[in-house]
Amino acid sequence: MRRWRTMFQWFGRLQIMHKIILIFLPLIFIPLFISGYLSSYNFSQSTIQNMEQSALDESKLIVSQLDSIISNAENSANFIATDINRIIVSSPEQRDSIQELRFRRQIQSKLSTDLILFPDVDSAIFIDRNNHIHTSYSRINEHEQKVFDSGMIEQVIQAGSYGINRWFRMEQRNFMVSDSTIPVLTLGKVVIDVDSGNKLGTLFINVKETTFSSFLGADKNQDISKAYLLVDSNENIISSSNPEYLLEPFDYLEVKRPLTFLNEPYSEIVNRAHGREFITVYPYDRMGWSLVNMNPMTALKSMISHNVWMTVAIGLVCLLLALLGITLLSKIIVNPLLQLAKSMRRVKDGDLSVTAAIRTQDEMGLLASVFNLMIDRIKQLIVTVENEQRRKREYELALMHAQIKPHFLYNTLDTIYVLTDMDRMDEARDTTKALADFYRIVLSKGYEIITLEEEMKIVNDYLSIMQVRYPHILQYDIAIPDELKGVNIPKLSLQPLAENAIYHGLKTKDSSGFIRIRARSDREQVIIEVEDNGVGMSPQLVSRITDFKEDPAKRKSIGIFSVHERLKLYFGDIYGIHIESKEGRGTTVKLILPNNYNKGEHYV
């Protein structure tokens, strides 16, 4: 805490220009830093999203090409099987050696000729029911007989009848291939006589791995190396531009977090031995394969780093310009402020004759203008307050004089004497106590604003004295709710109203009367009613009494006017006195106060 206090004291001793610089530097630097960070983050995320979208689009195109190759291979198998069926049906079932040689050449010719229509297919092999091997290529090596031990023929037969294709995995073998150094993807199909339904043999179609890898090669696009791999359902790499990966398990790539080959495309960043890579997996459901795109993150990091340095450079330039602007702005603002501060110091010393010079029409000019206006308002307010205080004191003094008139004191003392002479000691004692309490509160110094409970004590003491003096004409009742006893009210606000009710309402009445005092709350106001059943007043008289702007010499009730003005001075113009009266029936004087219980007290 002491360290913070010391720092604040040090900051308070700085010049305004230095304070502005110290405050605005963080306000400039922090947003620039956050902006640079968010820009770098958004750039990296946008680049990754673009990479992902680009990889997905290219993968979709590659999968379409794969599907085209697979479809061509299946179409070629159906086409060749139909031609073989025609050749076999048109040839005699029992053939001599010359016919057999002609038959074999015819089959080979048909195989090689049909493949011209399907350039994606490398070779075709037909094995007839006599286990004779017919190929589209002329060089048949000594390993061709391995097909009978490989189980491939049996797997094709088990796959089903005519029209069912059996795909074998990508493999490198030395039989039933035109080039034993290149792995092939093989399709097997049973050739059946369409008329008799008899099995005529087994047809195999080979597609070289190079057919797939020709459009899976590594590519250079905006300095980002991209490579594609084909992975089968067993997670073995069946095609790749890198021969090192070919026919190896996917784990051979040393991906430290295993990929999940799902049925929908997805992307993620993985770690490899030589660095991080962005990998996209696109499924090819027809064959149960997955097309894997691999992008190293090195080029992406280089692009992000370049963007970061560009952002830093721009931020430094903006910071420098901001500093220059702050310095210039400080000089423009500080000088007028210093002049205004000098004027304010003179006002602080009590000189209200000072004025601030207005040199500009901007906020500083407005500030100087408001300062001058404030000085004028202060002068006017001082005069107004002095007048109001003088008026308030005049009203209070007039009211005090009215309450301590000698005839009231003399009459009360005479009453006490008569009561004592009549041996009515209890009444004399109570009257003496009421008179003492009345003058103790009225003449005591202290609060000008008292609680409603204390004001009711004054009224009660006064009415008890008056009831002893005029027992045949006066009865009274006071009822104040407990929740309103703490409401604030100017001292001696109700007693003048009670006095008017006695002298102007009840004394001129032939019969006995009463005074009833009640209080109630109405939202934010408290209404106190002083009601009597005296002679009442005409509307004209009520109007003259409540015309508080009338010439003082013509006022009908100084007490009511004094109470009304004091209420307005203390609480505002919306508060005061309201009179309702009917001739012969009585008068009700309503005193309206703010409901300000527990909102503070006013001192002299």
PDB file of N, CA, C and O in Angstrom, residues 265-324:
ATOM      1  N   PRO A 265     -13.994 -36.512 -44.253  1.00  0.00           N
ATOM      2  CA  PRO A 265     -12.721 -35.788 -44.284  1.00  0.00           C
ATOM      3  C   PRO A 265     -12.459 -35.073 -42.955  1.00  0.00           C
ATOM      4  O   PRO A 265     -13.373 -34.607 -42.292  1.00  0.00           O
ATOM      5  N   TYR A 266     -11.198 -34.971 -42.592  1.00  0.00           N
ATOM      6  CA  TYR A 266     -10.803 -34.197 -41.421  1.00  0.00           C
ATOM      7  C   TYR A 266      -9.339 -33.834 -41.544  1.00  0.00           C
ATOM      8  O   TYR A 266      -8.600 -34.419 -42.349  1.00  0.00           O
ATOM      9  N   SER A 267      -8.911 -32.852 -40.742  1.00  0.00           N
ATOM     10  CA  SER A 267      -7.531 -32.376 -40.779  1.00  0.00           C
ATOM     11  C   SER A 267      -7.024 -32.218 -39.361  1.00  0.00           C
ATOM     12  O   SER A 267      -7.810 -31.980 -38.427  1.00  0.00           O
ATOM     13  N   GLU A 268      -5.713 -32.317 -39.182  1.00  0.00           N
ATOM     14  CA  GLU A 268      -5.084 -32.074 -37.898  1.00  0.00           C
ATOM     15  C   GLU A 268      -3.592 -31.856 -38.089  1.00  0.00           C
ATOM     16  O   GLU A 268      -3.029 -32.198 -39.136  1.00  0.00           O
ATOM     17  N   ILE A 269      -2.976 -31.273 -37.068  1.00  0.00           N
ATOM     18  CA  ILE A 269      -1.530 -31.038 -37.082  1.00  0.00           C
ATOM     19  C   ILE A 269      -0.873 -32.123 -36.236  1.00  0.00           C
ATOM     20  O   ILE A 269      -1.260 -32.332 -35.079  1.00  0.00           O
ATOM     21  N   VAL A 270       0.100 -32.823 -36.806  1.00  0.00           N
ATOM     22  CA  VAL A 270       0.764 -33.931 -36.125  1.00  0.00           C
ATOM     23  C   VAL A 270       2.256 -33.657 -36.073  1.00  0.00           C
ATOM     24  O   VAL A 270       2.797 -32.804 -36.802  1.00  0.00           O
ATOM     25  N   ASN A 271       2.924 -34.378 -35.214  1.00  0.00           N
ATOM     26  CA  ASN A 271       4.372 -34.280 -35.067  1.00  0.00           C
ATOM     27  C   ASN A 271       5.042 -35.487 -35.723  1.00  0.00           C
ATOM     28  O   ASN A 271       4.613 -36.624 -35.529  1.00  0.00           O
ATOM     29  N   ARG A 272       6.076 -35.181 -36.496  1.00  0.00           N
ATOM     30  CA  ARG A 272       6.914 -36.232 -37.064  1.00  0.00           C
ATOM     31  C   ARG A 272       8.342 -36.034 -36.579  1.00  0.00           C
ATOM     32  O   ARG A 272       8.652 -35.049 -35.899  1.00  0.00           O
ATOM     33  N   ALA A 273       9.204 -36.973 -36.915  1.00  0.00           N
ATOM     34  CA  ALA A 273      10.577 -36.905 -36.420  1.00  0.00           C
ATOM     35  C   ALA A 273      11.277 -35.634 -36.888  1.00  0.00           C
ATOM     36  O   ALA A 273      12.080 -35.048 -36.157  1.00  0.00           O
ATOM     37  N   HIS A 274      10.970 -35.169 -38.106  1.00  0.00           N
ATOM     38  CA  HIS A 274      11.655 -34.000 -38.653  1.00  0.00           C
ATOM     39  C   HIS A 274      10.855 -32.698 -38.473  1.00  0.00           C
ATOM     40  O   HIS A 274      11.280 -31.655 -38.945  1.00  0.00           O
ATOM     41  N   GLY A 275       9.717 -32.740 -37.783  1.00  0.00           N
ATOM     42  CA  GLY A 275       8.961 -31.521 -37.553  1.00  0.00           C
ATOM     43  C   GLY A 275       7.467 -31.743 -37.603  1.00  0.00           C
ATOM     44  O   GLY A 275       6.988 -32.877 -37.785  1.00  0.00           O
ATOM     45  N   ARG A 276       6.725 -30.664 -37.467  1.00  0.00           N
ATOM     46  CA  ARG A 276       5.262 -30.741 -37.480  1.00  0.00           C
ATOM     47  C   ARG A 276       4.746 -30.666 -38.910  1.00  0.00           C
ATOM     48  O   ARG A 276       5.333 -29.992 -39.760  1.00  0.00           O
ATOM     49  N   GLU A 277       3.630 -31.366 -39.148  1.00  0.00           N
ATOM     50  CA  GLU A 277       3.017 -31.364 -40.474  1.00  0.00           C
ATOM     51  C   GLU A 277       1.508 -31.250 -40.331  1.00  0.00           C
ATOM     52  O   GLU A 277       0.915 -31.705 -39.354  1.00  0.00           O
ATOM     53  N   PHE A 278       0.931 -30.612 -41.341  1.00  0.00           N
ATOM     54  CA  PHE A 278      -0.521 -30.464 -41.425  1.00  0.00           C
ATOM     55  C   PHE A 278      -1.046 -31.576 -42.334  1.00  0.00           C
ATOM     56  O   PHE A 278      -0.708 -31.635 -43.516  1.00  0.00           O
ATOM     57  N   ILE A 279      -1.848 -32.479 -41.781  1.00  0.00           N
ATOM     58  CA  ILE A 279      -2.288 -33.676 -42.506  1.00  0.00           C
ATOM     59  C   ILE A 279      -3.798 -33.606 -42.698  1.00  0.00           C
ATOM     60  O   ILE A 279      -4.545 -33.313 -41.758  1.00  0.00           O
ATOM     61  N   THR A 280      -4.220 -33.878 -43.930  1.00  0.00           N
ATOM     62  CA  THR A 280      -5.640 -33.956 -44.272  1.00  0.00           C
ATOM     63  C   THR A 280      -5.946 -35.362 -44.778  1.00  0.00           C
ATOM     64  O   THR A 280      -5.228 -35.890 -45.628  1.00  0.00           O
ATOM     65  N   VAL A 281      -7.001 -35.963 -44.236  1.00  0.00           N
ATOM     66  CA  VAL A 281      -7.401 -37.314 -44.620  1.00  0.00           C
ATOM     67  C   VAL A 281      -8.756 -37.227 -45.319  1.00  0.00           C
ATOM     68  O   VAL A 281      -9.712 -36.687 -44.771  1.00  0.00           O
ATOM     69  N   TYR A 282      -8.799 -37.760 -46.543  1.00  0.00           N
ATOM     70  CA  TYR A 282     -10.036 -37.736 -47.336  1.00  0.00           C
ATOM     71  C   TYR A 282     -10.396 -39.180 -47.700  1.00  0.00           C
ATOM     72  O   TYR A 282      -9.613 -39.876 -48.347  1.00  0.00           O
ATOM     73  N   PRO A 283     -11.550 -39.692 -47.287  1.00  0.00           N
ATOM     74  CA  PRO A 283     -11.878 -41.108 -47.527  1.00  0.00           C
ATOM     75  C   PRO A 283     -12.323 -41.366 -48.976  1.00  0.00           C
ATOM     76  O   PRO A 283     -12.956 -40.513 -49.606  1.00  0.00           O
ATOM     77  N   TYR A 284     -11.971 -42.554 -49.473  1.00  0.00           N
ATOM     78  CA  TYR A 284     -12.474 -43.043 -50.757  1.00  0.00           C
ATOM     79  C   TYR A 284     -13.224 -44.330 -50.454  1.00  0.00           C
ATOM     80  O   TYR A 284     -12.657 -45.422 -50.402  1.00  0.00           O
ATOM     81  N   ASP A 285     -14.526 -44.184 -50.210  1.00  0.00           N
ATOM     82  CA  ASP A 285     -15.327 -45.295 -49.687  1.00  0.00           C
ATOM     83  C   ASP A 285     -15.454 -46.453 -50.658  1.00  0.00           C
ATOM     84  O   ASP A 285     -15.616 -47.598 -50.229  1.00  0.00           O
ATOM     85  N   ARG A 286     -15.377 -46.189 -51.923  1.00  0.00           N
ATOM     86  CA  ARG A 286     -15.599 -47.253 -52.907  1.00  0.00           C
ATOM     87  C   ARG A 286     -14.595 -48.385 -52.751  1.00  0.00           C
ATOM     88  O   ARG A 286     -14.951 -49.566 -52.883  1.00  0.00           O
ATOM     89  N   MET A 287     -13.360 -48.028 -52.446  1.00  0.00           N
ATOM     90  CA  MET A 287     -12.317 -49.038 -52.286  1.00  0.00           C
ATOM     91  C   MET A 287     -11.888 -49.197 -50.831  1.00  0.00           C
ATOM     92  O   MET A 287     -11.014 -50.015 -50.528  1.00  0.00           O
ATOM     93  N   GLY A 288     -12.494 -48.390 -49.929  1.00  0.00           N
ATOM     94  CA  GLY A 288     -12.083 -48.464 -48.540  1.00  0.00           C
ATOM     95  C   GLY A 288     -10.720 -47.835 -48.304  1.00  0.00           C
ATOM     96  O   GLY A 288     -10.029 -48.188 -47.342  1.00  0.00           O
ATOM     97  N   TRP A 289     -10.305 -46.930 -49.189  1.00  0.00           N
ATOM     98  CA  TRP A 289      -9.004 -46.269 -49.065  1.00  0.00           C
ATOM     99  C   TRP A 289      -9.175 -44.893 -48.415  1.00  0.00           C
ATOM    100  O   TRP A 289     -10.273 -44.374 -48.266  1.00  0.00           O
ATOM    101  N   SER A 290      -8.025 -44.325 -48.095  1.00  0.00           N
ATOM    102  CA  SER A 290      -7.970 -42.950 -47.603  1.00  0.00           C
ATOM    103  C   SER A 290      -6.851 -42.222 -48.323  1.00  0.00           C
ATOM    104  O   SER A 290      -5.751 -42.763 -48.481  1.00  0.00           O
ATOM    105  N   LEU A 291      -7.166 -41.006 -48.769  1.00  0.00           N
ATOM    106  CA  LEU A 291      -6.172 -40.165 -49.424  1.00  0.00           C
ATOM    107  C   LEU A 291      -5.620 -39.201 -48.372  1.00  0.00           C
ATOM    108  O   LEU A 291      -6.350 -38.409 -47.796  1.00  0.00           O
ATOM    109  N   VAL A 292      -4.314 -39.306 -48.132  1.00  0.00           N
ATOM    110  CA  VAL A 292      -3.669 -38.514 -47.087  1.00  0.00           C
ATOM    111  C   VAL A 292      -2.808 -37.446 -47.737  1.00  0.00           C
ATOM    112  O   VAL A 292      -1.938 -37.762 -48.568  1.00  0.00           O
ATOM    113  N   ASN A 293      -3.075 -36.173 -47.357  1.00  0.00           N
ATOM    114  CA  ASN A 293      -2.271 -35.055 -47.828  1.00  0.00           C
ATOM    115  C   ASN A 293      -1.383 -34.581 -46.685  1.00  0.00           C
ATOM    116  O   ASN A 293      -1.853 -34.356 -45.580  1.00  0.00           O
ATOM    117  N   MET A 294      -0.090 -34.407 -46.957  1.00  0.00           N
ATOM    118  CA  MET A 294       0.872 -34.026 -45.919  1.00  0.00           C
ATOM    119  C   MET A 294       1.559 -32.732 -46.323  1.00  0.00           C
ATOM    120  O   MET A 294       2.176 -32.654 -47.388  1.00  0.00           O
ATOM    121  N   ASN A 295       1.412 -31.709 -45.444  1.00  0.00           N
ATOM    122  CA  ASN A 295       2.027 -30.394 -45.666  1.00  0.00           C
ATOM    123  C   ASN A 295       2.955 -30.066 -44.503  1.00  0.00           C
ATOM    124  O   ASN A 295       2.498 -30.004 -43.346  1.00  0.00           O
ATOM    125  N   PRO A 296       4.225 -29.838 -44.723  1.00  0.00           N
ATOM    126  CA  PRO A 296       5.109 -29.418 -43.620  1.00  0.00           C
ATOM    127  C   PRO A 296       4.759 -28.001 -43.167  1.00  0.00           C
ATOM    128  O   PRO A 296       4.341 -27.162 -43.964  1.00  0.00           O
ATOM    129  N   MET A 297       4.937 -27.742 -41.869  1.00  0.00           N
ATOM    130  CA  MET A 297       4.564 -26.453 -41.287  1.00  0.00           C
ATOM    131  C   MET A 297       5.684 -25.418 -41.385  1.00  0.00           C
ATOM    132  O   MET A 297       5.497 -24.278 -40.965  1.00  0.00           O
ATOM    133  N   THR A 298       6.833 -25.788 -41.917  1.00  0.00           N
ATOM    134  CA  THR A 298       7.962 -24.850 -41.958  1.00  0.00           C
ATOM    135  C   THR A 298       7.644 -23.630 -42.814  1.00  0.00           C
ATOM    136  O   THR A 298       7.904 -22.492 -42.424  1.00  0.00           O
ATOM    137  N   ALA A 299       7.069 -23.866 -43.989  1.00  0.00           N
ATOM    138  CA  ALA A 299       6.731 -22.740 -44.861  1.00  0.00           C
ATOM    139  C   ALA A 299       5.641 -21.873 -44.233  1.00  0.00           C
ATOM    140  O   ALA A 299       5.659 -20.643 -44.333  1.00  0.00           O
ATOM    141  N   LEU A 300       4.679 -22.531 -43.539  1.00  0.00           N
ATOM    142  CA  LEU A 300       3.619 -21.778 -42.881  1.00  0.00           C
ATOM    143  C   LEU A 300       4.191 -20.907 -41.762  1.00  0.00           C
ATOM    144  O   LEU A 300       3.808 -19.752 -41.604  1.00  0.00           O
ATOM    145  N   LYS A 301       5.147 -21.467 -41.009  1.00  0.00           N
ATOM    146  CA  LYS A 301       5.775 -20.680 -39.952  1.00  0.00           C
ATOM    147  C   LYS A 301       6.516 -19.484 -40.522  1.00  0.00           C
ATOM    148  O   LYS A 301       6.520 -18.397 -39.940  1.00  0.00           O
ATOM    149  N   SER A 302       7.161 -19.688 -41.673  1.00  0.00           N
ATOM    150  CA  SER A 302       7.874 -18.590 -42.304  1.00  0.00           C
ATOM    151  C   SER A 302       6.908 -17.477 -42.703  1.00  0.00           C
ATOM    152  O   SER A 302       7.177 -16.290 -42.499  1.00  0.00           O
ATOM    153  N   MET A 303       5.761 -17.858 -43.248  1.00  0.00           N
ATOM    154  CA  MET A 303       4.767 -16.858 -43.637  1.00  0.00           C
ATOM    155  C   MET A 303       4.207 -16.126 -42.412  1.00  0.00           C
ATOM    156  O   MET A 303       4.043 -14.902 -42.422  1.00  0.00           O
ATOM    157  N   ILE A 304       3.947 -16.879 -41.320  1.00  0.00           N
ATOM    158  CA  ILE A 304       3.429 -16.261 -40.105  1.00  0.00           C
ATOM    159  C   ILE A 304       4.470 -15.320 -39.508  1.00  0.00           C
ATOM    160  O   ILE A 304       4.158 -14.217 -39.058  1.00  0.00           O
ATOM    161  N   SER A 305       5.747 -15.760 -39.492  1.00  0.00           N
ATOM    162  CA  SER A 305       6.819 -14.918 -38.963  1.00  0.00           C
ATOM    163  C   SER A 305       6.946 -13.628 -39.765  1.00  0.00           C
ATOM    164  O   SER A 305       7.116 -12.536 -39.204  1.00  0.00           O
ATOM    165  N   HIS A 306       6.841 -13.745 -41.092  1.00  0.00           N
ATOM    166  CA  HIS A 306       6.895 -12.555 -41.935  1.00  0.00           C
ATOM    167  C   HIS A 306       5.745 -11.610 -41.613  1.00  0.00           C
ATOM    168  O   HIS A 306       5.922 -10.381 -41.521  1.00  0.00           O
ATOM    169  N   ASN A 307       4.556 -12.165 -41.416  1.00  0.00           N
ATOM    170  CA  ASN A 307       3.394 -11.340 -41.074  1.00  0.00           C
ATOM    171  C   ASN A 307       3.581 -10.665 -39.716  1.00  0.00           C
ATOM    172  O   ASN A 307       3.207  -9.502 -39.527  1.00  0.00           O
ATOM    173  N   VAL A 308       4.179 -11.399 -38.749  1.00  0.00           N
ATOM    174  CA  VAL A 308       4.406 -10.826 -37.418  1.00  0.00           C
ATOM    175  C   VAL A 308       5.356  -9.637 -37.501  1.00  0.00           C
ATOM    176  O   VAL A 308       5.120  -8.575 -36.909  1.00  0.00           O
ATOM    177  N   TRP A 309       6.463  -9.799 -38.253  1.00  0.00           N
ATOM    178  CA  TRP A 309       7.431  -8.702 -38.358  1.00  0.00           C
ATOM    179  C   TRP A 309       6.839  -7.498 -39.085  1.00  0.00           C
ATOM    180  O   TRP A 309       7.137  -6.350 -38.749  1.00  0.00           O
ATOM    181  N   MET A 310       5.991  -7.769 -40.072  1.00  0.00           N
ATOM    182  CA  MET A 310       5.310  -6.674 -40.748  1.00  0.00           C
ATOM    183  C   MET A 310       4.398  -5.927 -39.776  1.00  0.00           C
ATOM    184  O   MET A 310       4.363  -4.685 -39.748  1.00  0.00           O
ATOM    185  N   THR A 311       3.673  -6.696 -38.934  1.00  0.00           N
ATOM    186  CA  THR A 311       2.796  -6.074 -37.953  1.00  0.00           C
ATOM    187  C   THR A 311       3.587  -5.258 -36.935  1.00  0.00           C
ATOM    188  O   THR A 311       3.186  -4.151 -36.546  1.00  0.00           O
ATOM    189  N   VAL A 312       4.745  -5.811 -36.491  1.00  0.00           N
ATOM    190  CA  VAL A 312       5.586  -5.098 -35.528  1.00  0.00           C
ATOM    191  C   VAL A 312       6.107  -3.796 -36.130  1.00  0.00           C
ATOM    192  O   VAL A 312       6.113  -2.734 -35.477  1.00  0.00           O
ATOM    193  N   ALA A 313       6.551  -3.858 -37.390  1.00  0.00           N
ATOM    194  CA  ALA A 313       7.074  -2.658 -38.043  1.00  0.00           C
ATOM    195  C   ALA A 313       5.988  -1.586 -38.157  1.00  0.00           C
ATOM    196  O   ALA A 313       6.221  -0.398 -37.857  1.00  0.00           O
ATOM    197  N   ILE A 314       4.798  -1.991 -38.580  1.00  0.00           N
ATOM    198  CA  ILE A 314       3.693  -1.031 -38.690  1.00  0.00           C
ATOM    199  C   ILE A 314       3.341  -0.472 -37.317  1.00  0.00           C
ATOM    200  O   ILE A 314       3.067   0.724 -37.158  1.00  0.00           O
ATOM    201  N   GLY A 315       3.347  -1.349 -36.293  1.00  0.00           N
ATOM    202  CA  GLY A 315       3.045  -0.889 -34.940  1.00  0.00           C
ATOM    203  C   GLY A 315       4.050   0.125 -34.426  1.00  0.00           C
ATOM    204  O   GLY A 315       3.680   1.113 -33.777  1.00  0.00           O
ATOM    205  N   LEU A 316       5.356  -0.092 -34.725  1.00  0.00           N
ATOM    206  CA  LEU A 316       6.374   0.854 -34.286  1.00  0.00           C
ATOM    207  C   LEU A 316       6.207   2.213 -34.966  1.00  0.00           C
ATOM    208  O   LEU A 316       6.367   3.264 -34.335  1.00  0.00           O
ATOM    209  N   VAL A 317       5.885   2.183 -36.255  1.00  0.00           N
ATOM    210  CA  VAL A 317       5.648   3.443 -36.968  1.00  0.00           C
ATOM    211  C   VAL A 317       4.448   4.174 -36.367  1.00  0.00           C
ATOM    212  O   VAL A 317       4.491   5.396 -36.130  1.00  0.00           O
ATOM    213  N   CYS A 318       3.372   3.418 -36.106  1.00  0.00           N
ATOM    214  CA  CYS A 318       2.187   4.038 -35.496  1.00  0.00           C
ATOM    215  C   CYS A 318       2.505   4.586 -34.107  1.00  0.00           C
ATOM    216  O   CYS A 318       2.023   5.661 -33.720  1.00  0.00           O
ATOM    217  N   LEU A 319       3.333   3.845 -33.340  1.00  0.00           N
ATOM    218  CA  LEU A 319       3.700   4.300 -32.007  1.00  0.00           C
ATOM    219  C   LEU A 319       4.509   5.595 -32.074  1.00  0.00           C
ATOM    220  O   LEU A 319       4.293   6.519 -31.283  1.00  0.00           O
ATOM    221  N   LEU A 320       5.443   5.672 -33.022  1.00  0.00           N
ATOM    222  CA  LEU A 320       6.242   6.883 -33.176  1.00  0.00           C
ATOM    223  C   LEU A 320       5.361   8.077 -33.550  1.00  0.00           C
ATOM    224  O   LEU A 320       5.489   9.172 -32.987  1.00  0.00           O
ATOM    225  N   LEU A 321       4.464   7.869 -34.501  1.00  0.00           N
ATOM    226  CA  LEU A 321       3.555   8.950 -34.882  1.00  0.00           C
ATOM    227  C   LEU A 321       2.662   9.361 -33.719  1.00  0.00           C
ATOM    228  O   LEU A 321       2.367  10.552 -33.522  1.00  0.00           O
ATOM    229  N   ALA A 322       2.239   8.372 -32.920  1.00  0.00           N
ATOM    230  CA  ALA A 322       1.395   8.688 -31.767  1.00  0.00           C
ATOM    231  C   ALA A 322       2.154   9.518 -30.742  1.00  0.00           C
ATOM    232  O   ALA A 322       1.605  10.452 -30.145  1.00  0.00           O
ATOM    233  N   LEU A 323       3.433   9.187 -30.528  1.00  0.00           N
ATOM    234  CA  LEU A 323       4.234   9.962 -29.588  1.00  0.00           C
ATOM    235  C   LEU A 323       4.384  11.405 -30.056  1.00  0.00           C
ATOM    236  O   LEU A 323       4.283  12.351 -29.256  1.00  0.00           O
ATOM    237  N   LEU A 324       4.642  11.578 -31.335  1.00  0.00           N
ATOM    238  CA  LEU A 324       4.747  12.935 -31.861  1.00  0.00           C
ATOM    239  C   LEU A 324       3.428  13.690 -31.686  1.00  0.00           C
ATOM    240  O   LEU A 324       3.402  14.862 -31.310  1.00  0.00           O
TER     241      LEU A 324
END
